[in-house]
Amino acid sequence: MSDLPFSEKPDESGVCKALGITYGEMTRGHFATHATVSAEHTNKGGVAHGALFSALLDTALGGALVSTLRKEEWCATAQLSVSFLEAGQIGAELTARGRIVRRGKGVAHLAGEVTDQSGVVYA
């Protein structure tokens, strides 16, 4: 256990493990998550279900905020808005990057995006 006052990168949550989402780089105010689209992620149309993008983003945004919290503090998502820009095909290697835009005492505003290995923005 570290003596640092700020939160450290946690282990992947159960929902992230179930979805195949892994945690990437965590720096103060920034966090990344990763997933490769598989057949299990697809909807009836054969492309990645929006829930995958939402989970990637929610986790990346929450991780960005958690990286600035003291170990004894915690947070919860109050609102999440996602715009879907591209369909995720099987094999796409997705990365969500979250960052803090503004943080007050009780509310934080965050932003992020999901991109693939070529830099195409999906959400």
mmCIF file of C-alpha atoms in Angstrom:
data_model
loop_
_atom_site.group_PDB
_atom_site.id
_atom_site.type_symbol
_atom_site.label_atom_id
_atom_site.label_comp_id
_atom_site.label_asym_id
_atom_site.label_seq_id
_atom_site.Cartn_x
_atom_site.Cartn_y
_atom_site.Cartn_z
ATOM 1 C CA MET A 1 0.000 0.000 0.000
ATOM 2 C CA SER A 2 1.280 3.457 -0.897
ATOM 3 C CA ASP A 3 1.546 6.412 1.456
ATOM 4 C CA LEU A 4 0.443 8.770 -1.338
ATOM 5 C CA PRO A 5 -2.720 10.695 -0.451
ATOM 6 C CA PHE A 6 -4.299 10.337 -3.901
ATOM 7 C CA SER A 7 -6.123 7.370 -5.368
ATOM 8 C CA GLU A 8 -4.178 4.913 -7.467
ATOM 9 C CA LYS A 9 -5.298 2.983 -10.534
ATOM 10 C CA PRO A 10 -7.770 0.356 -9.323
ATOM 11 C CA ASP A 11 -8.229 -3.172 -10.567
ATOM 12 C CA GLU A 12 -10.752 -3.594 -13.372
ATOM 13 C CA SER A 13 -14.337 -3.689 -12.139
ATOM 14 C CA GLY A 14 -16.558 -6.719 -12.651
ATOM 15 C CA VAL A 15 -18.505 -5.077 -15.457
ATOM 16 C CA CYS A 16 -15.275 -4.103 -17.217
ATOM 17 C CA LYS A 17 -13.946 -7.643 -16.890
ATOM 18 C CA ALA A 18 -17.208 -8.998 -18.319
ATOM 19 C CA LEU A 19 -16.976 -6.610 -21.288
ATOM 20 C CA GLY A 20 -13.259 -7.177 -21.878
ATOM 21 C CA ILE A 21 -12.372 -3.581 -20.960
ATOM 22 C CA THR A 22 -8.886 -3.050 -19.583
ATOM 23 C CA TYR A 23 -7.450 -0.009 -17.854
ATOM 24 C CA GLY A 24 -4.646 1.953 -19.446
ATOM 25 C CA GLU A 25 -2.627 4.981 -18.452
ATOM 26 C CA MET A 26 -3.705 6.997 -15.414
ATOM 27 C CA THR A 27 -2.200 10.417 -14.775
ATOM 28 C CA ARG A 28 -3.592 13.298 -12.707
ATOM 29 C CA GLY A 29 -6.866 14.245 -14.379
ATOM 30 C CA HIS A 30 -6.587 11.714 -17.234
ATOM 31 C CA PHE A 31 -7.459 8.042 -17.642
ATOM 32 C CA ALA A 32 -7.636 5.599 -20.557
ATOM 33 C CA THR A 33 -9.564 2.379 -21.111
ATOM 34 C CA HIS A 34 -9.236 -0.188 -23.909
ATOM 35 C CA ALA A 35 -11.312 -2.903 -25.597
ATOM 36 C CA THR A 36 -11.168 -4.837 -28.839
ATOM 37 C CA VAL A 37 -14.586 -5.301 -30.439
ATOM 38 C CA SER A 38 -15.529 -8.993 -30.555
ATOM 39 C CA ALA A 39 -18.626 -10.850 -31.710
ATOM 40 C CA GLU A 40 -19.874 -10.786 -28.101
ATOM 41 C CA HIS A 41 -19.983 -6.963 -28.245
ATOM 42 C CA THR A 42 -22.180 -6.752 -31.323
ATOM 43 C CA ASN A 43 -25.849 -5.901 -31.645
ATOM 44 C CA LYS A 44 -28.363 -7.377 -34.103
ATOM 45 C CA GLY A 45 -26.837 -5.205 -36.850
ATOM 46 C CA GLY A 46 -23.431 -6.831 -36.380
ATOM 47 C CA VAL A 47 -21.643 -3.751 -34.981
ATOM 48 C CA ALA A 48 -20.534 -2.866 -31.459
ATOM 49 C CA HIS A 49 -23.444 -2.180 -29.115
ATOM 50 C CA GLY A 50 -23.577 1.373 -27.785
ATOM 51 C CA ALA A 51 -23.245 0.020 -24.257
ATOM 52 C CA LEU A 52 -19.613 -0.873 -24.996
ATOM 53 C CA PHE A 53 -18.810 2.737 -25.923
ATOM 54 C CA SER A 54 -20.768 4.017 -22.924
ATOM 55 C CA ALA A 55 -18.948 1.694 -20.519
ATOM 56 C CA LEU A 56 -15.561 2.619 -22.007
ATOM 57 C CA LEU A 57 -16.343 6.322 -21.598
ATOM 58 C CA ASP A 58 -17.962 6.115 -18.164
ATOM 59 C CA THR A 59 -14.952 4.221 -16.848
ATOM 60 C CA ALA A 60 -12.401 6.551 -18.488
ATOM 61 C CA LEU A 61 -14.179 9.670 -17.243
ATOM 62 C CA GLY A 62 -14.618 8.295 -13.739
ATOM 63 C CA GLY A 63 -10.982 7.231 -13.657
ATOM 64 C CA ALA A 64 -9.865 10.723 -14.658
ATOM 65 C CA LEU A 65 -11.738 12.185 -11.711
ATOM 66 C CA VAL A 66 -10.701 9.439 -9.289
ATOM 67 C CA SER A 67 -7.061 10.190 -10.152
ATOM 68 C CA THR A 68 -7.504 13.564 -8.419
ATOM 69 C CA LEU A 69 -9.386 12.311 -5.358
ATOM 70 C CA ARG A 70 -7.879 11.432 -2.046
ATOM 71 C CA LYS A 71 -7.973 7.726 -1.210
ATOM 72 C CA GLU A 72 -10.878 8.174 1.211
ATOM 73 C CA GLU A 73 -13.035 10.060 -1.350
ATOM 74 C CA TRP A 74 -15.239 8.578 -4.053
ATOM 75 C CA CYS A 75 -17.537 9.777 -6.817
ATOM 76 C CA ALA A 76 -20.491 8.639 -8.899
ATOM 77 C CA THR A 77 -21.675 9.492 -12.405
ATOM 78 C CA ALA A 78 -24.714 11.796 -12.276
ATOM 79 C CA GLN A 79 -25.107 12.242 -16.031
ATOM 80 C CA LEU A 80 -23.483 10.720 -19.097
ATOM 81 C CA SER A 81 -24.149 11.925 -22.638
ATOM 82 C CA VAL A 82 -22.697 9.998 -25.558
ATOM 83 C CA SER A 83 -22.775 10.856 -29.252
ATOM 84 C CA PHE A 84 -22.154 7.828 -31.465
ATOM 85 C CA LEU A 85 -20.206 8.793 -34.592
ATOM 86 C CA GLU A 86 -18.999 5.515 -36.142
ATOM 87 C CA ALA A 87 -20.028 1.876 -36.008
ATOM 88 C CA GLY A 88 -17.535 -0.395 -34.271
ATOM 89 C CA GLN A 89 -16.621 -3.372 -36.419
ATOM 90 C CA ILE A 90 -15.301 -6.650 -35.014
ATOM 91 C CA GLY A 91 -11.555 -6.342 -34.500
ATOM 92 C CA ALA A 92 -11.527 -2.582 -33.917
ATOM 93 C CA GLU A 93 -9.119 -1.744 -31.102
ATOM 94 C CA LEU A 94 -10.861 0.981 -29.117
ATOM 95 C CA THR A 95 -9.397 3.409 -26.606
ATOM 96 C CA ALA A 96 -11.423 5.827 -24.499
ATOM 97 C CA ARG A 97 -9.579 8.775 -23.015
ATOM 98 C CA GLY A 98 -11.207 10.815 -20.254
ATOM 99 C CA ARG A 99 -10.124 14.171 -18.891
ATOM 100 C CA ILE A 100 -11.333 16.735 -16.381
ATOM 101 C CA VAL A 101 -12.720 19.909 -17.954
ATOM 102 C CA ARG A 102 -13.700 21.663 -14.721
ATOM 103 C CA ARG A 103 -13.907 20.512 -11.137
ATOM 104 C CA GLY A 104 -15.635 22.222 -8.245
ATOM 105 C CA LYS A 105 -16.147 21.088 -4.677
ATOM 106 C CA GLY A 106 -19.175 18.909 -5.409
ATOM 107 C CA VAL A 107 -19.443 18.620 -9.186
ATOM 108 C CA ALA A 108 -16.947 17.822 -11.924
ATOM 109 C CA HIS A 109 -17.371 18.142 -15.667
ATOM 110 C CA LEU A 110 -15.420 15.707 -17.786
ATOM 111 C CA ALA A 111 -14.976 15.011 -21.474
ATOM 112 C CA GLY A 112 -13.651 12.131 -23.474
ATOM 113 C CA GLU A 113 -13.726 10.271 -26.728
ATOM 114 C CA VAL A 114 -13.425 6.762 -28.056
ATOM 115 C CA THR A 115 -10.988 6.277 -30.926
ATOM 116 C CA ASP A 116 -9.526 3.295 -32.748
ATOM 117 C CA GLN A 117 -5.919 2.441 -33.526
ATOM 118 C CA SER A 118 -6.050 4.720 -36.608
ATOM 119 C CA GLY A 119 -7.387 7.738 -34.711
ATOM 120 C CA VAL A 120 -10.965 7.480 -36.025
ATOM 121 C CA VAL A 121 -13.394 8.924 -33.457
ATOM 122 C CA TYR A 122 -16.294 6.547 -32.653
ATOM 123 C CA ALA A 123 -18.010 8.308 -29.734
#
